[in-house]
Coordinates of C-alpha atoms in Angstrom, one line a residue:
M1 CA 85.7 95.0 114.6
D2 CA 84.9 91.7 115.2
P3 CA 85.7 89.0 112.4
G4 CA 82.8 88.6 110.2
E5 CA 81.1 92.1 111.3
C6 CA 80.3 94.5 108.4
S7 CA 80.7 98.2 108.5
V8 CA 78.5 99.1 105.7
D9 CA 75.8 101.8 106.3
H10 CA 73.5 101.6 103.4
A11 CA 71.8 105.0 104.7
K12 CA 74.9 107.2 104.6
D13 CA 77.6 105.5 102.6
L14 CA 78.1 106.7 98.9
L15 CA 78.3 103.8 96.2
V16 CA 79.7 105.1 92.8
I17 CA 79.2 102.8 89.8
T18 CA 81.0 103.6 86.5
C19 CA 79.8 102.7 83.3
A20 CA 76.5 102.6 84.8
S21 CA 74.4 102.2 81.7
G22 CA 76.4 99.0 80.7
K23 CA 75.4 95.6 80.8
Q24 CA 76.8 95.0 84.1
A25 CA 75.6 97.7 85.9
T26 CA 72.0 97.0 84.5
A27 CA 72.0 93.8 86.1
L28 CA 73.5 94.8 89.2
L29 CA 71.2 97.9 90.1
P30 CA 68.0 96.2 90.7
N31 CA 69.9 94.4 93.6
L32 CA 70.9 97.8 95.0
V33 CA 68.1 100.1 94.7
N34 CA 66.0 98.9 97.5
K35 CA 68.9 98.9 99.9
W36 CA 71.7 101.6 99.1
Q37 CA 70.2 105.1 99.6
R38 CA 73.1 106.9 97.9
L39 CA 74.1 106.0 94.6
R40 CA 76.0 107.9 92.5
L41 CA 75.9 106.5 88.5
V42 CA 78.5 107.4 86.2
C43 CA 77.7 107.3 82.2
H44 CA 79.2 108.7 79.1
S45 CA 76.6 109.5 76.9
P46 CA 73.6 112.1 76.8
A47 CA 71.0 109.3 76.0
S48 CA 72.6 107.2 79.1
E49 CA 72.3 110.2 81.5
E50 CA 68.6 110.8 80.7
R51 CA 67.9 107.0 80.9
L52 CA 69.6 106.4 84.1
K53 CA 67.7 109.7 85.5
E54 CA 64.7 108.2 84.4
E55 CA 65.0 104.9 85.8
Y56 CA 66.5 105.7 89.2
P57 CA 65.3 109.1 90.0
K58 CA 66.7 109.2 93.7
A59 CA 70.4 108.3 92.4
E60 CA 73.0 111.1 91.5
V61 CA 73.9 110.9 87.8
I62 CA 77.0 112.3 86.2
R63 CA 78.0 112.3 82.6
T64 CA 81.7 112.3 82.0
D65 CA 84.7 110.7 80.3
L66 CA 86.6 108.5 82.3
G67 CA 89.6 109.0 80.1
L68 CA 90.0 112.6 81.6
P69 CA 92.9 112.8 84.0
G70 CA 90.9 115.1 86.5
E71 CA 87.6 113.5 86.3
P72 CA 88.1 110.2 88.7
E73 CA 88.6 112.7 91.8
R74 CA 85.5 114.3 90.8
I75 CA 83.4 111.3 90.5
L76 CA 84.8 109.9 93.8
N77 CA 84.4 112.8 95.8
D78 CA 82.9 111.6 99.5
A79 CA 82.3 108.1 97.9
S80 CA 82.8 105.2 100.3
V81 CA 82.9 102.5 97.7
V82 CA 83.3 102.2 94.1
Y83 CA 82.3 99.8 91.6
H84 CA 84.9 100.4 88.8
V85 CA 83.7 99.0 85.4
E86 CA 85.8 100.3 82.3
P87 CA 84.4 100.9 78.8
P88 CA 85.6 97.9 76.6
F89 CA 88.7 98.2 74.8
A90 CA 88.8 101.6 75.5
H91 CA 92.1 103.9 74.6
R92 CA 94.4 103.8 77.2
Q93 CA 92.5 101.4 79.5
A94 CA 95.3 100.7 82.1
V95 CA 95.8 104.4 82.5
M96 CA 92.1 104.9 83.2
G97 CA 92.5 102.4 85.9
F98 CA 95.3 103.7 87.5
N99 CA 93.8 107.1 87.5
M100 CA 90.9 105.8 89.3
I101 CA 92.9 104.2 91.9
D102 CA 94.9 107.3 92.4
A103 CA 91.7 109.2 93.3
A104 CA 90.4 106.6 95.5
K105 CA 93.7 106.8 97.2
K106 CA 93.4 110.5 97.9
I107 CA 89.6 110.4 98.9
A108 CA 90.8 107.6 101.4
K109 CA 93.1 109.8 103.1
K110 CA 90.2 112.0 103.8
G111 CA 88.7 109.1 105.8
T112 CA 85.7 108.4 103.6
F113 CA 86.6 105.9 101.2
K114 CA 86.5 102.1 102.2
H115 CA 86.5 99.7 99.2
F116 CA 87.4 99.6 95.6
V117 CA 85.7 96.7 93.7
Y118 CA 87.2 96.4 90.3
A119 CA 85.6 94.6 87.3
S120 CA 88.5 92.9 85.6
V121 CA 88.0 89.8 83.4
L122 CA 89.0 86.1 83.6
N123 CA 92.4 84.8 83.6
T124 CA 94.3 88.3 83.1
Q125 CA 97.7 86.0 83.0
L126 CA 96.8 85.5 79.2
R127 CA 98.7 88.6 78.4
K128 CA 98.9 87.8 74.7
M129 CA 95.5 89.7 74.6
I130 CA 96.1 93.4 75.0
H131 CA 92.8 93.9 76.9
H132 CA 93.9 91.0 79.4
D133 CA 97.4 92.5 79.8
Q134 CA 96.0 95.8 80.7
R135 CA 93.4 94.7 83.4
L136 CA 96.5 92.6 84.7
Q137 CA 98.5 95.8 85.0
V138 CA 95.4 97.8 86.9
E139 CA 95.1 94.7 89.1
E140 CA 98.7 94.7 90.3
Y141 CA 98.5 98.6 90.4
L142 CA 95.3 98.1 92.8
M143 CA 97.1 95.3 95.0
E144 CA 99.9 97.8 95.7
S145 CA 97.6 100.9 96.4
E146 CA 97.2 99.8 99.9
L147 CA 93.2 100.2 99.3
N148 CA 90.9 97.6 100.5
Y149 CA 90.1 96.1 97.2
T150 CA 88.1 93.0 95.5
I151 CA 88.5 92.0 92.0
L152 CA 86.0 90.6 90.0
Q153 CA 87.0 88.4 87.0
P154 CA 84.0 87.5 84.6
T155 CA 84.0 85.3 81.7
H156 CA 82.4 85.4 78.3
F157 CA 78.7 86.6 78.6
M158 CA 75.9 84.6 77.9
F159 CA 74.0 87.5 76.4
L160 CA 76.3 87.7 73.6
F161 CA 74.6 84.9 71.5
P162 CA 71.8 86.5 69.3
V163 CA 68.9 84.1 70.4
A164 CA 66.2 86.6 69.2
P165 CA 67.5 86.7 65.6
M166 CA 67.8 82.7 65.3
L167 CA 64.1 82.8 66.6
A168 CA 63.1 85.3 64.0
Q169 CA 64.7 83.8 61.3
E170 CA 63.1 81.3 59.0
H171 CA 66.2 79.5 58.6
P172 CA 68.7 80.8 61.0
V173 CA 72.4 81.3 60.4
Y174 CA 74.9 81.9 63.1
M175 CA 78.0 83.6 62.1
A176 CA 80.7 82.8 64.7
N177 CA 83.4 85.2 65.1
W178 CA 86.0 82.5 65.9
N179 CA 86.5 78.8 65.3
P180 CA 83.5 77.0 66.7
N181 CA 85.1 74.1 67.9
V182 CA 86.9 76.2 70.4
P183 CA 85.5 75.8 74.1
F184 CA 84.4 78.8 76.4
S185 CA 83.2 79.2 79.7
F186 CA 80.0 81.5 80.2
L187 CA 78.7 83.7 82.8
A188 CA 74.9 84.9 83.2
L189 CA 74.4 88.5 83.9
S190 CA 72.1 87.7 86.5
D191 CA 74.7 85.7 88.5
L192 CA 77.1 88.5 88.3
G193 CA 74.5 91.1 89.5
E194 CA 73.9 88.9 92.5
V195 CA 77.7 88.5 93.2
V196 CA 78.4 92.1 93.0
A197 CA 75.7 92.9 95.2
K198 CA 77.1 90.4 97.7
V199 CA 80.5 91.6 97.8
L200 CA 79.2 95.2 98.1
N201 CA 76.8 94.4 100.9
E202 CA 79.4 92.4 102.9
R203 CA 82.3 94.4 102.2
E204 CA 85.0 93.5 104.8
K205 CA 84.5 89.6 104.0
H206 CA 85.7 90.2 100.3
Y207 CA 88.8 92.4 101.0
T208 CA 91.8 91.4 99.0
A209 CA 89.8 88.8 97.4
Q210 CA 90.0 87.8 93.4
Y211 CA 87.1 85.9 92.0
P212 CA 87.1 84.3 88.8
L213 CA 83.4 84.0 87.8
C214 CA 81.9 81.6 85.5
S215 CA 78.7 80.2 85.5
D216 CA 78.7 77.3 82.8
G217 CA 80.9 75.5 80.5
P218 CA 83.4 74.9 78.8
L219 CA 81.0 74.8 75.8
N220 CA 81.8 75.6 72.2
Y221 CA 79.5 77.1 69.6
H222 CA 78.6 73.7 67.9
Q223 CA 76.9 72.6 71.1
I224 CA 75.5 75.9 71.8
C225 CA 73.8 76.1 68.5
G226 CA 72.6 72.3 68.8
M227 CA 70.9 73.5 72.0
V228 CA 69.3 76.4 70.7
S229 CA 68.2 74.5 67.7
Q230 CA 66.4 71.7 69.6
E231 CA 64.7 74.2 71.9
I232 CA 63.4 76.3 69.0
G233 CA 62.6 73.4 66.8
K234 CA 64.7 75.0 63.6
P235 CA 68.1 73.9 62.7
I236 CA 70.7 76.5 63.0
E237 CA 73.4 76.7 60.2
L238 CA 76.6 77.5 61.7
K239 CA 79.1 79.4 59.8
Q240 CA 82.5 81.1 60.8
K241 CA 83.1 84.8 59.4
T242 CA 86.5 85.7 58.1
Y243 CA 89.1 87.3 60.3
E244 CA 88.6 90.5 58.6
E245 CA 84.8 90.4 59.1
S246 CA 85.1 89.5 62.7
V247 CA 87.5 92.6 63.4
Q248 CA 85.2 94.9 61.5
G249 CA 82.0 93.7 63.3
F250 CA 83.4 94.1 66.7
L251 CA 84.6 97.4 65.9
M252 CA 81.4 98.5 64.7
R253 CA 79.4 96.9 67.5
L254 CA 81.9 98.6 70.1
F255 CA 82.4 102.0 68.7
G256 CA 80.0 102.4 66.1
S257 CA 82.7 103.1 63.4
L258 CA 85.8 101.6 61.8
D259 CA 87.5 104.8 62.3
V260 CA 88.9 104.3 65.8
D261 CA 92.4 104.7 67.5
A262 CA 95.3 102.0 66.6
E263 CA 95.4 100.8 70.1
S264 CA 91.6 99.6 70.5
I265 CA 91.9 98.1 67.0
D266 CA 95.0 96.2 68.3
A267 CA 93.3 95.2 71.3
V268 CA 90.1 93.8 69.2
E269 CA 92.7 91.8 66.5
R270 CA 94.4 90.1 69.4
I271 CA 91.5 88.8 71.3
L272 CA 90.2 87.8 68.3
I273 CA 93.1 85.7 67.2
Y274 CA 93.4 84.2 70.6
Y275 CA 89.8 83.2 70.8
N276 CA 90.0 81.4 67.5
R277 CA 92.8 79.2 68.7
R278 CA 92.3 78.7 72.6
G279 CA 89.1 80.2 73.8
L280 CA 88.5 81.3 77.5
I281 CA 87.7 78.7 80.2
G282 CA 87.3 78.8 83.9
S283 CA 85.5 77.0 86.9
S284 CA 82.4 77.8 88.3
N285 CA 83.1 76.6 91.8
V286 CA 83.8 80.2 93.1
C287 CA 80.6 81.4 91.4
E288 CA 78.6 78.7 93.1
W289 CA 80.0 79.6 96.3
L290 CA 79.5 83.2 96.3
L291 CA 75.9 82.6 95.1
G292 CA 75.3 79.8 97.8
R293 CA 73.4 78.0 94.9
K294 CA 74.2 76.3 91.6
P295 CA 75.1 79.2 88.9
T296 CA 72.7 79.4 85.7
K297 CA 73.1 76.9 83.3
W298 CA 73.5 77.8 79.5
L299 CA 70.4 76.1 78.8
D300 CA 68.4 77.6 81.5
W301 CA 69.7 81.2 80.5
M302 CA 68.7 80.4 76.7
R303 CA 65.2 78.9 77.9
A304 CA 64.7 82.1 79.8
E305 CA 65.5 84.1 77.1
I306 CA 63.4 82.6 74.6
R307 CA 60.2 82.9 77.1
Q308 CA 61.0 86.6 77.5
I309 CA 60.9 87.0 73.7
K310 CA 58.0 85.6 73.1
Q311 CA 56.3 87.2 75.9
Q312 CA 57.3 90.4 74.5
H313 CA 56.1 89.4 71.1
Q314 CA 52.9 88.6 72.4
Y315 CA 52.7 91.9 74.1
T316 CA 53.7 93.8 71.2
D317 CA 51.0 91.8 69.0
H318 CA 48.2 92.6 71.6
E319 CA 49.2 96.4 71.6
D320 CA 49.0 96.5 67.6
C321 CA 45.6 94.7 67.6
S322 CA 44.4 97.1 70.0
A323 CA 45.6 100.0 68.1
I324 CA 43.4 98.9 64.9

């Protein structure tokens, strides 16, 4: 094959996406559905399965538990490529990644499997965070697997800031989960969706690559609240939760319960301690190169969110008036 030539056959190649009902896949799929004819979307809950089948009727949807040892081989059967996203802070997350890589190696021996794209996290070298250390182990295992791979390393996502509540509250209060003076780099989901689609569509060009992905920053939450305050015309009061409140809030958001395994609790506790002192920062240069344009600025993302929220609110008001 000539350098730069791409072997992707969008009509025949089977693309598998795990955690297909999550935020990453939701941003990715609109960039794929008009080109990839064979999609296998993997999810965990019955509600996610139903939604995916409704939104993507031409795709194959599989509901499963990625933590079960035998499932990765079934998920990857006849696949050409996988975009492997793991549930955040999942129990035995590294083992989950190992099992998926082992399954891909078996499928590759049959001649169909060609590309393993792994959704990791920015700066996996920061091993004080259990979440990062587990991803680092999976990255190493993937590099030594002899598979063709690409590792994507997204940073902190912009969507995690609650713009809608700040708009809705008469006197908005933002409760920070960590020290609001500590800076972070941020990634827009729309930027991530474009980058992942590019990697999947261009395949060979991105073999053995590792891409740290940031759209904007570093910014701390004082700066972010200041930008939002100016845009919505209301001052946002910034407070910091206690460490215990932050841990409990994270667990409830991730698992819907405080009754979770010790490993997941440890991972949440470690990441909050680390973020409170050091944050998570990187460069936007790689993202800009991959996108072929400037990545999304936090201010531009926030303005787009506000416009969308206001449009939805106006539409809802119109529907309510029509029903009277």
